[in-house]
CSV table of C-alpha atoms in Angstrom, one decimal:
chain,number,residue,atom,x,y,z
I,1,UNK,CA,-0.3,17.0,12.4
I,2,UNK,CA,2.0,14.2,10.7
I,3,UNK,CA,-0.9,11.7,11.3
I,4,UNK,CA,-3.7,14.2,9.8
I,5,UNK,CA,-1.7,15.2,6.7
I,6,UNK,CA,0.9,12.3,6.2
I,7,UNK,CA,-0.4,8.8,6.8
I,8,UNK,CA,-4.1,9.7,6.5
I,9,UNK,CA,-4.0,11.8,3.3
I,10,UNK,CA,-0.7,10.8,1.8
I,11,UNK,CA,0.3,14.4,2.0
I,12,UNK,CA,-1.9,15.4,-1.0
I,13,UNK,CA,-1.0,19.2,-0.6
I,14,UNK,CA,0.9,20.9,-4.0
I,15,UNK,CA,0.2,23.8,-6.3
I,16,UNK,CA,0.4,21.3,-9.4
I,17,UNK,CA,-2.7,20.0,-10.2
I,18,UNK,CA,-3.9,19.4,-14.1
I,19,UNK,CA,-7.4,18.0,-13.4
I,20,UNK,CA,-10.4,19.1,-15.6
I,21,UNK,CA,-12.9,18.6,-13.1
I,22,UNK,CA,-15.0,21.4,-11.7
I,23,UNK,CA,-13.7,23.5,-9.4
I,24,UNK,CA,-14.7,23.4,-5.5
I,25,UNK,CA,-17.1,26.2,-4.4
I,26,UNK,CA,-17.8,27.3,-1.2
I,27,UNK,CA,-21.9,26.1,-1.1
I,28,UNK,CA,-20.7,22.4,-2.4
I,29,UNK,CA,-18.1,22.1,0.5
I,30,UNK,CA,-20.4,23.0,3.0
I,31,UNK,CA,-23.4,21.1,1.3
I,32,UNK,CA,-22.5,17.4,3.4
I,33,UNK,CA,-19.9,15.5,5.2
I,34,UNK,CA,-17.3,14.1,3.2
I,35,UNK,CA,-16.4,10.5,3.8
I,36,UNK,CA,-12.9,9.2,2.4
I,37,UNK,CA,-14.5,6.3,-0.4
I,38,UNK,CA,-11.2,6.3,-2.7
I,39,UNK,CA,-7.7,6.1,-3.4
I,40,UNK,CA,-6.0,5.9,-6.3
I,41,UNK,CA,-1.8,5.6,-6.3
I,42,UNK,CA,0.4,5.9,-9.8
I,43,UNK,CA,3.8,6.1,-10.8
I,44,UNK,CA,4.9,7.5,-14.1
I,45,UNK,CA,8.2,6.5,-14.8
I,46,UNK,CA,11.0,7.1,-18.0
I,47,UNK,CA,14.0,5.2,-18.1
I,48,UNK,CA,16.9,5.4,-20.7
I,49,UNK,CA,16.9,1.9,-22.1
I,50,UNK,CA,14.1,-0.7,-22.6
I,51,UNK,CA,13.4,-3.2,-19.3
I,52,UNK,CA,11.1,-4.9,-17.1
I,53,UNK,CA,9.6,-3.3,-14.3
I,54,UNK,CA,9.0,-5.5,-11.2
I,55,UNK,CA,5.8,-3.8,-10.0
I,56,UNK,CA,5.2,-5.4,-6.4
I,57,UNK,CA,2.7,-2.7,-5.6
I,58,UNK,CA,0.5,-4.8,-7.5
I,59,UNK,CA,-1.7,-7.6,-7.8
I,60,UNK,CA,0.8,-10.1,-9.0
I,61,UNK,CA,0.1,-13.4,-11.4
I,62,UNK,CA,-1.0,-16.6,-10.0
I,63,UNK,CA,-2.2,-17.2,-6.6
I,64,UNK,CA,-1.2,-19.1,-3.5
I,65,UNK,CA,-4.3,-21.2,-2.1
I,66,UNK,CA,-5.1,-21.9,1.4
I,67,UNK,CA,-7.5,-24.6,2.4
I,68,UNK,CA,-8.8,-24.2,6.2
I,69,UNK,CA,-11.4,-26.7,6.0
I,70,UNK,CA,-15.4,-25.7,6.0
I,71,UNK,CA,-15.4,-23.4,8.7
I,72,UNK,CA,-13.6,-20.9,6.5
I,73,UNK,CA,-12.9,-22.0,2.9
I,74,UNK,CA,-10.4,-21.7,0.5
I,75,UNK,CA,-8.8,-18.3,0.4
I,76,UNK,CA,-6.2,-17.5,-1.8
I,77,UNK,CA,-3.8,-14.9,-1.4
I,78,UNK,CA,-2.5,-12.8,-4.7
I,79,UNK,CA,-0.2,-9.3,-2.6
I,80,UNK,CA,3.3,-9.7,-1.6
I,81,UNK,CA,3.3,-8.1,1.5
I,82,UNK,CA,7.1,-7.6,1.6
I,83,UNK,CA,10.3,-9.5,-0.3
I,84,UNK,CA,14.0,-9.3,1.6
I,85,UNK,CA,16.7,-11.8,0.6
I,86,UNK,CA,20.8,-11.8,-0.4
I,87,UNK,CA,22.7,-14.5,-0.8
I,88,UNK,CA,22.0,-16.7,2.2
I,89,UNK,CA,18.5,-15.5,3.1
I,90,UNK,CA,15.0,-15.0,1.7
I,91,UNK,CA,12.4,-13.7,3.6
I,92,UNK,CA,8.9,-13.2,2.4
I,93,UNK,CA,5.5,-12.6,2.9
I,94,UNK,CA,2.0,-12.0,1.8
I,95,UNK,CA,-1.0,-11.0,2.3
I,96,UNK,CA,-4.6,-10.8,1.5
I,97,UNK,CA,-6.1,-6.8,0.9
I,98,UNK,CA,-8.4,-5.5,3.4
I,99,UNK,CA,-10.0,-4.0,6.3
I,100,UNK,CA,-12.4,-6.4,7.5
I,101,UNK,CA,-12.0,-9.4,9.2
I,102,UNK,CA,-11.2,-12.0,9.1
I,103,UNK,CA,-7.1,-11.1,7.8
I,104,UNK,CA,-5.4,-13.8,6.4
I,105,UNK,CA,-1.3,-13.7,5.8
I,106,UNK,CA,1.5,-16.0,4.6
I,107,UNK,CA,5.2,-15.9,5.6
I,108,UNK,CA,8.5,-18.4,4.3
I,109,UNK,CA,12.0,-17.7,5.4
I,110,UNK,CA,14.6,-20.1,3.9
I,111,UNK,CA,18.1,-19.5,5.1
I,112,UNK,CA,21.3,-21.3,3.8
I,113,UNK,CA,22.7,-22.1,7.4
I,114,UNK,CA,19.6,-22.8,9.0
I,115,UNK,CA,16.3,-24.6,8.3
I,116,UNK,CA,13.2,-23.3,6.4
I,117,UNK,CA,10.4,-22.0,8.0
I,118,UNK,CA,6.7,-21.8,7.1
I,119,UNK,CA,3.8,-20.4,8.7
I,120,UNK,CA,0.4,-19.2,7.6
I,121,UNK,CA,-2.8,-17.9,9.3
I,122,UNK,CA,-5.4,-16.0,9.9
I,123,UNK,CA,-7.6,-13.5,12.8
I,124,UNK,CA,-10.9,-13.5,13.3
I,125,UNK,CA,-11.2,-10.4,15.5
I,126,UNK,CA,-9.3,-7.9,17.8
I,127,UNK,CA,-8.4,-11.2,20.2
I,128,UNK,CA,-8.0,-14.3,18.1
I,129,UNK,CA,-5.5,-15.2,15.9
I,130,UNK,CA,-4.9,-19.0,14.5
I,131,UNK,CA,-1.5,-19.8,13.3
I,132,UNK,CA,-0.3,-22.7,10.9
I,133,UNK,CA,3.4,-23.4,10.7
I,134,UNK,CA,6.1,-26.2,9.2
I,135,UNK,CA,9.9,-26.2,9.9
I,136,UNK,CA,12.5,-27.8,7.1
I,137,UNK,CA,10.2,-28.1,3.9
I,138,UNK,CA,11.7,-27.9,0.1
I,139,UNK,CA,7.9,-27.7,-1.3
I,140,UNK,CA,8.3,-24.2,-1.4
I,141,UNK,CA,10.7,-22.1,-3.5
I,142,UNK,CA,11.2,-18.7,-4.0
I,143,UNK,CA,12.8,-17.7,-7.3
I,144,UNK,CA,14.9,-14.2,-6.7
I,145,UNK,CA,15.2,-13.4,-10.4
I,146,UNK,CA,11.4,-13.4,-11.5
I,147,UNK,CA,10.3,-12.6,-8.3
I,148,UNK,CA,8.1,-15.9,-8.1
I,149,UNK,CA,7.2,-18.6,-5.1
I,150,UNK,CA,6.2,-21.6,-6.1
I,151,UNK,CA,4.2,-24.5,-4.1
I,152,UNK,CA,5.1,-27.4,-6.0
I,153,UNK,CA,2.8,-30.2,-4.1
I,154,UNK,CA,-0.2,-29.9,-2.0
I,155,UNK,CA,1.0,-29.5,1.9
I,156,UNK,CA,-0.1,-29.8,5.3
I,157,UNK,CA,0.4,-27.0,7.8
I,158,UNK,CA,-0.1,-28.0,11.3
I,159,UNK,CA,-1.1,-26.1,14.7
I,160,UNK,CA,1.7,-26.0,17.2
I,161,UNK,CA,-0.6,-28.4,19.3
I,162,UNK,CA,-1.3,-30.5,16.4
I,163,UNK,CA,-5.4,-30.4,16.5
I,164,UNK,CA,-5.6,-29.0,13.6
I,165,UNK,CA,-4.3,-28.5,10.3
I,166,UNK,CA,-4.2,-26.0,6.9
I,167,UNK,CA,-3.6,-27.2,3.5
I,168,UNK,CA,-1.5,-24.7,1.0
I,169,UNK,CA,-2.6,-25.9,-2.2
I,170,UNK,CA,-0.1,-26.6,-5.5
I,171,UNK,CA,0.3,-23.2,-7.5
I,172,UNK,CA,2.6,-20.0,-8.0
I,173,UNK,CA,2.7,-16.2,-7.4
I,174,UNK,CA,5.1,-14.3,-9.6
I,175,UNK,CA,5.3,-10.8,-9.4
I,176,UNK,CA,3.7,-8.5,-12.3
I,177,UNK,CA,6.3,-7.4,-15.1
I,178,UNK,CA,5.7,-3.8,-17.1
I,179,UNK,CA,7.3,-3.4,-20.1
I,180,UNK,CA,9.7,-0.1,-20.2
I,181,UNK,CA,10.1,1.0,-23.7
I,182,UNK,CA,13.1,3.6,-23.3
I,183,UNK,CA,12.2,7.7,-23.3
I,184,UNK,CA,8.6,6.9,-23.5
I,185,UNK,CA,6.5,7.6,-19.7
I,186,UNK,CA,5.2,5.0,-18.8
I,187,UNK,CA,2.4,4.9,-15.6
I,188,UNK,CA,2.7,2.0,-13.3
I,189,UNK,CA,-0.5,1.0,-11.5
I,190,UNK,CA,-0.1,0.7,-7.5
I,191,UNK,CA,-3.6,-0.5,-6.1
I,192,UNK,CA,-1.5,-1.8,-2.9
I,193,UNK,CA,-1.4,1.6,-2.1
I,194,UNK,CA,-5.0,2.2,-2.5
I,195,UNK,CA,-6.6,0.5,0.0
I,196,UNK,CA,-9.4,2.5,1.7
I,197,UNK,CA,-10.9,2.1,5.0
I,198,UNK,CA,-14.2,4.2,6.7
I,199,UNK,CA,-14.2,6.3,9.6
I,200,UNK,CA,-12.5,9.6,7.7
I,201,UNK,CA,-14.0,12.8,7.2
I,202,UNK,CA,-14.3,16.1,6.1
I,203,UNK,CA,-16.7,18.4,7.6
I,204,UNK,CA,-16.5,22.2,5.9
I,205,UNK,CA,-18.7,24.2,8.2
I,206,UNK,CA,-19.9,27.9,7.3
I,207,UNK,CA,-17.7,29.4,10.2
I,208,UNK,CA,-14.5,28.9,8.3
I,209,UNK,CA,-14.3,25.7,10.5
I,210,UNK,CA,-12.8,22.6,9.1
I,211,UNK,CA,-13.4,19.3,11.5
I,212,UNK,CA,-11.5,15.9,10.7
I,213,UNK,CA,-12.7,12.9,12.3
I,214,UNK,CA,-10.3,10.3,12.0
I,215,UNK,CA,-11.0,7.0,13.4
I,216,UNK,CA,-12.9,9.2,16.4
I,217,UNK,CA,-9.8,11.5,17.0
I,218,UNK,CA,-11.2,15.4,16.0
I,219,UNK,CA,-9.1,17.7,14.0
I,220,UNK,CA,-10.0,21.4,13.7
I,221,UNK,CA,-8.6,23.2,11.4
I,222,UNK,CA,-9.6,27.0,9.3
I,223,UNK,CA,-10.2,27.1,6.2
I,224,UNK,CA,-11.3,29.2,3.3
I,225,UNK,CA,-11.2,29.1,-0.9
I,226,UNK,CA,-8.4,31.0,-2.9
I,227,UNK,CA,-7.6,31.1,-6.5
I,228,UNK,CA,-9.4,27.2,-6.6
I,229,UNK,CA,-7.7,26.0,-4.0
I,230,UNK,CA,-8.7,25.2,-0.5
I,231,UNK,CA,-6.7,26.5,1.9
I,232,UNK,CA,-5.9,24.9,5.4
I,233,UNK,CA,-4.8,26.7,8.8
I,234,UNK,CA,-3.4,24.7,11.8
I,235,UNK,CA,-1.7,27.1,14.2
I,236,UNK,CA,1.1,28.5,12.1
I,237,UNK,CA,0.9,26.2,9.3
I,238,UNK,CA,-0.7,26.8,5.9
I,239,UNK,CA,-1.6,24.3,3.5
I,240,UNK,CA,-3.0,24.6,-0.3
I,241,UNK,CA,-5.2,21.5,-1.6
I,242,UNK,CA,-5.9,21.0,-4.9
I,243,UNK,CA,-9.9,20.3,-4.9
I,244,UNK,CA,-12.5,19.5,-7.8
I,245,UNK,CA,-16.3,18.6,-8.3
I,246,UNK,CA,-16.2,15.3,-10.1
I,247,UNK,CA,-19.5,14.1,-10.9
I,248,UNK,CA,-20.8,15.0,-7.1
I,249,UNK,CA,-17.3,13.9,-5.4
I,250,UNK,CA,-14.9,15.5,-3.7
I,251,UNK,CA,-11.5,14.7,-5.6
I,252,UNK,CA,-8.2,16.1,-4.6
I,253,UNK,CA,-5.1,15.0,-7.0
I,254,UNK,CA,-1.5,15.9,-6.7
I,255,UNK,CA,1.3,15.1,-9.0
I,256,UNK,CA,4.5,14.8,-7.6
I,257,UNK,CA,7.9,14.4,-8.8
I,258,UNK,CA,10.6,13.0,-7.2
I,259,UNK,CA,14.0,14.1,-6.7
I,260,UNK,CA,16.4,13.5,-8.7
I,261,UNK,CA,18.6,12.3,-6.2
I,262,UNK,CA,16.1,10.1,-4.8
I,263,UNK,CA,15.3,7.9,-8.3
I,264,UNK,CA,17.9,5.3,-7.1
I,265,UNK,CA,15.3,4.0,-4.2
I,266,UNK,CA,12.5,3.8,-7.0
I,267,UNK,CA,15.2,1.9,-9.3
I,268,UNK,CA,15.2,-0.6,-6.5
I,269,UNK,CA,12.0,-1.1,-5.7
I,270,UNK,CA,10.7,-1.5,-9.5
I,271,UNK,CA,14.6,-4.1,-9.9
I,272,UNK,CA,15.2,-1.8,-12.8
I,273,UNK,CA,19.1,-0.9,-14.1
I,274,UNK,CA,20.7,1.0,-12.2
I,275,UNK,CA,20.7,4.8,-12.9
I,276,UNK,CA,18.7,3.8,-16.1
I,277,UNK,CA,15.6,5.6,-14.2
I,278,UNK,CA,15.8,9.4,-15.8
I,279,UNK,CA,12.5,10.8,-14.0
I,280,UNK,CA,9.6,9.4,-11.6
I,281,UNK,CA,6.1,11.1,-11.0
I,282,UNK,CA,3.8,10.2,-8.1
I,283,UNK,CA,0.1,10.6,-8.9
I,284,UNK,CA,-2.2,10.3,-5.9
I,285,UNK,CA,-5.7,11.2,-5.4
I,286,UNK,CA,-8.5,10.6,-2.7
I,287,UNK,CA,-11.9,10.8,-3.1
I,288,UNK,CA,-14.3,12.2,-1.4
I,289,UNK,CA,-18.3,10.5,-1.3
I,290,UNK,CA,-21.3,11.8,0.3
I,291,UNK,CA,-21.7,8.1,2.2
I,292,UNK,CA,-19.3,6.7,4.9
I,293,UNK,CA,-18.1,3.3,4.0
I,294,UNK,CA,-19.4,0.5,6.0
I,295,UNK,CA,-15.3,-0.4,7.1
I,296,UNK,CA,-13.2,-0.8,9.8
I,297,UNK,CA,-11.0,2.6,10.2
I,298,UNK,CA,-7.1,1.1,9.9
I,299,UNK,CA,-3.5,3.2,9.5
I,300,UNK,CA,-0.9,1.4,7.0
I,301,UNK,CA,1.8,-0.6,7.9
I,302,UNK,CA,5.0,-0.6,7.0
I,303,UNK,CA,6.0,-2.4,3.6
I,304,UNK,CA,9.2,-3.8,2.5
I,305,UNK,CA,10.9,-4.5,-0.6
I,306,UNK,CA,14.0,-4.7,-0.8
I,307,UNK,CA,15.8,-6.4,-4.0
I,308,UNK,CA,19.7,-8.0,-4.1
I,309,UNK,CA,21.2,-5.5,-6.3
I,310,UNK,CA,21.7,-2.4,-3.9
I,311,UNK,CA,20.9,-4.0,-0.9
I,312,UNK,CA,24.4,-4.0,0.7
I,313,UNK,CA,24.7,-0.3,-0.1
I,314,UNK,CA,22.0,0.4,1.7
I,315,UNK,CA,22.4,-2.3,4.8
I,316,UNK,CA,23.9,0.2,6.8
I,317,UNK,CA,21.6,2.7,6.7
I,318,UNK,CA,18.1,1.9,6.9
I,319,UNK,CA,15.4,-0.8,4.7
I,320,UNK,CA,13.9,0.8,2.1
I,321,UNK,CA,10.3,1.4,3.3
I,322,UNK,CA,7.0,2.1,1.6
I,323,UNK,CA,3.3,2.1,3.0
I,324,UNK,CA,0.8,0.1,1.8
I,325,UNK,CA,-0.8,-3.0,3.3
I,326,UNK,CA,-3.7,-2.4,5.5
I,327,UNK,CA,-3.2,-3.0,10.0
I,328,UNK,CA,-6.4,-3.0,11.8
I,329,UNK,CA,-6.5,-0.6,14.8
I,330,UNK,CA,-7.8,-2.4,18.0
């Protein structure tokens, strides 16, 4: 159940829902199978006192270039996967959106009492995976107050057997900066969290029969239409889904609000002031098309961020975690 309404949907189930679309009916449920094409993440935020917001959830500015020769190509990689450091470590990594193959990723970790380390690389399929790695090189710096690594000359990366070699081209990433104008919401774009992969389903049936098909593992559920909202029965649990007909598509939105007592976690992950962040919204919605897409079915991975300030309040108790970047499922 955690897996069908949690990591697959995002636990889009709430009674708040202001969309204008048309609602569901019973005959355009049951019309087709419903393939997961879309997902769209947000964060409106309002803080008491005009800043930057570090939005690592999305596509930063700049690019960090990979050369792997003719076989491949240049790829160039513009997602931080994850950011950890304090004051004698910094440990990063990122990656390159996507279900398909092949998945390329980047990772540096410079410590003050050890050497740096750099490694790169990419899989192919299910069973190969090429990996490119240097020990001890300054050429890459990470800087922890705008959130930007830099590659300041062209270097070599080389296999542990030495036959072969990747070049990480001259450039920098920086992560994207929002402008927070105090009392005024402001919605933060999070496409990281977006990424969508095929192989998920919804198939209404006229018997009051809801089946899921998730990455070939079968749900079935009840289900019936009340007050404009679907309504979900597994065993002795009831859920409510906000549903609409836009332009042919199955759409389902929530809008969520976070705790108060919880806004410190989104203070950190944004690097705003702390207790400057007076109220946080999540909007999520999914999508619903009458074609599957043509991609591999994947379940998220965990994602990291985790910024200096706050992080040895928090050492002792557990990493702040979201989910975003996209792990293929063998």
């Amino acid at each position: 159940l955690a897996l069908l309404f949690v990591t697959l949907t995002g636990c889009f189930f709430n009674d708040d829902d202001d969309s204008e679309n048309i609602p569901v009916t019973e005959s355009f449920l049951t019309e087709n199978i419903w393939y997961l094409n879309e997902r769209e993440s947000s964060l409106e935020i309002t803080t008491n006192s005009n800043q930057k917001a570090f939005n690592i959830y999305d596509k930063a500015d700049g690019g960090i270039s990979f050369d792997y020769g003719e076989k491949i190509g240049t790829i160039t990689l513009k997602y931080f996967n994850f950011i950890d450091y304090n004051s004698t470590y910094i440990y990063l990594g990122l990656d390159k959106i996507g279900c398909d193959y092949p998945f390329f990723w980047f990772e540096y970790h410079s410590r003050t009492y050890s050497d740096n380390n750099i490694m790169c690389g990419y899989t192919l399929n299910d069973s190969t995976r090429n990996t490119f790695g240097v020990v001890n090189s300054g050429i890459i710096y990470f800087d922890t107050t705008k959130y930007k690594l830099t590659v300041s000359n062209d270097i070599y990366l080389p296999t542990r057997d030495a036959t072969d070699s990747v070049k990480v081209k001259k450039g920098s990433l920086e992560v994207k900066k929002v402008n927070i104008s105090a009392n005024t919401p402001k919605e933060i774009y999070m496409p990281i969290l977006n990424e969508v992969c095929g192989n998920l389903s919804y198939d209404f049936r006229n018997n009051d029969t809801l089946v899921i098909s998730a990455s070939e593992i079968l749900f079935t559920l009840k289900w019936d239409i009340i007050e404009n909202q679907i309504r979900l029965i597994w065993q002795t649990d009831t859920f409510f889904v906000n549903a609409s007909n836009n332009n042919n598509m199955l759409e389902f939105t929530v809008y969520d609000t976070i705790d108060p007592n919880n806004l410190s976690y989104k203070e950190r992950n944004l690097n705003l002031d702390k207790g400057s962040l007076t109220s946080a919204v999540e909007i999520k919605k999914m999508i619903f098309g009458k074609n599957e897409l043509s991609k591999n079915a994947s379940l998220p991975r965990e994602h990291f961020i985790q910024t200096e300030n706050g992080m040895k309040q928090i050492s002792r108790k557990s990493r702040i975690q979201k989910y975003g970047f996209i792990n293929k499922l063998k």
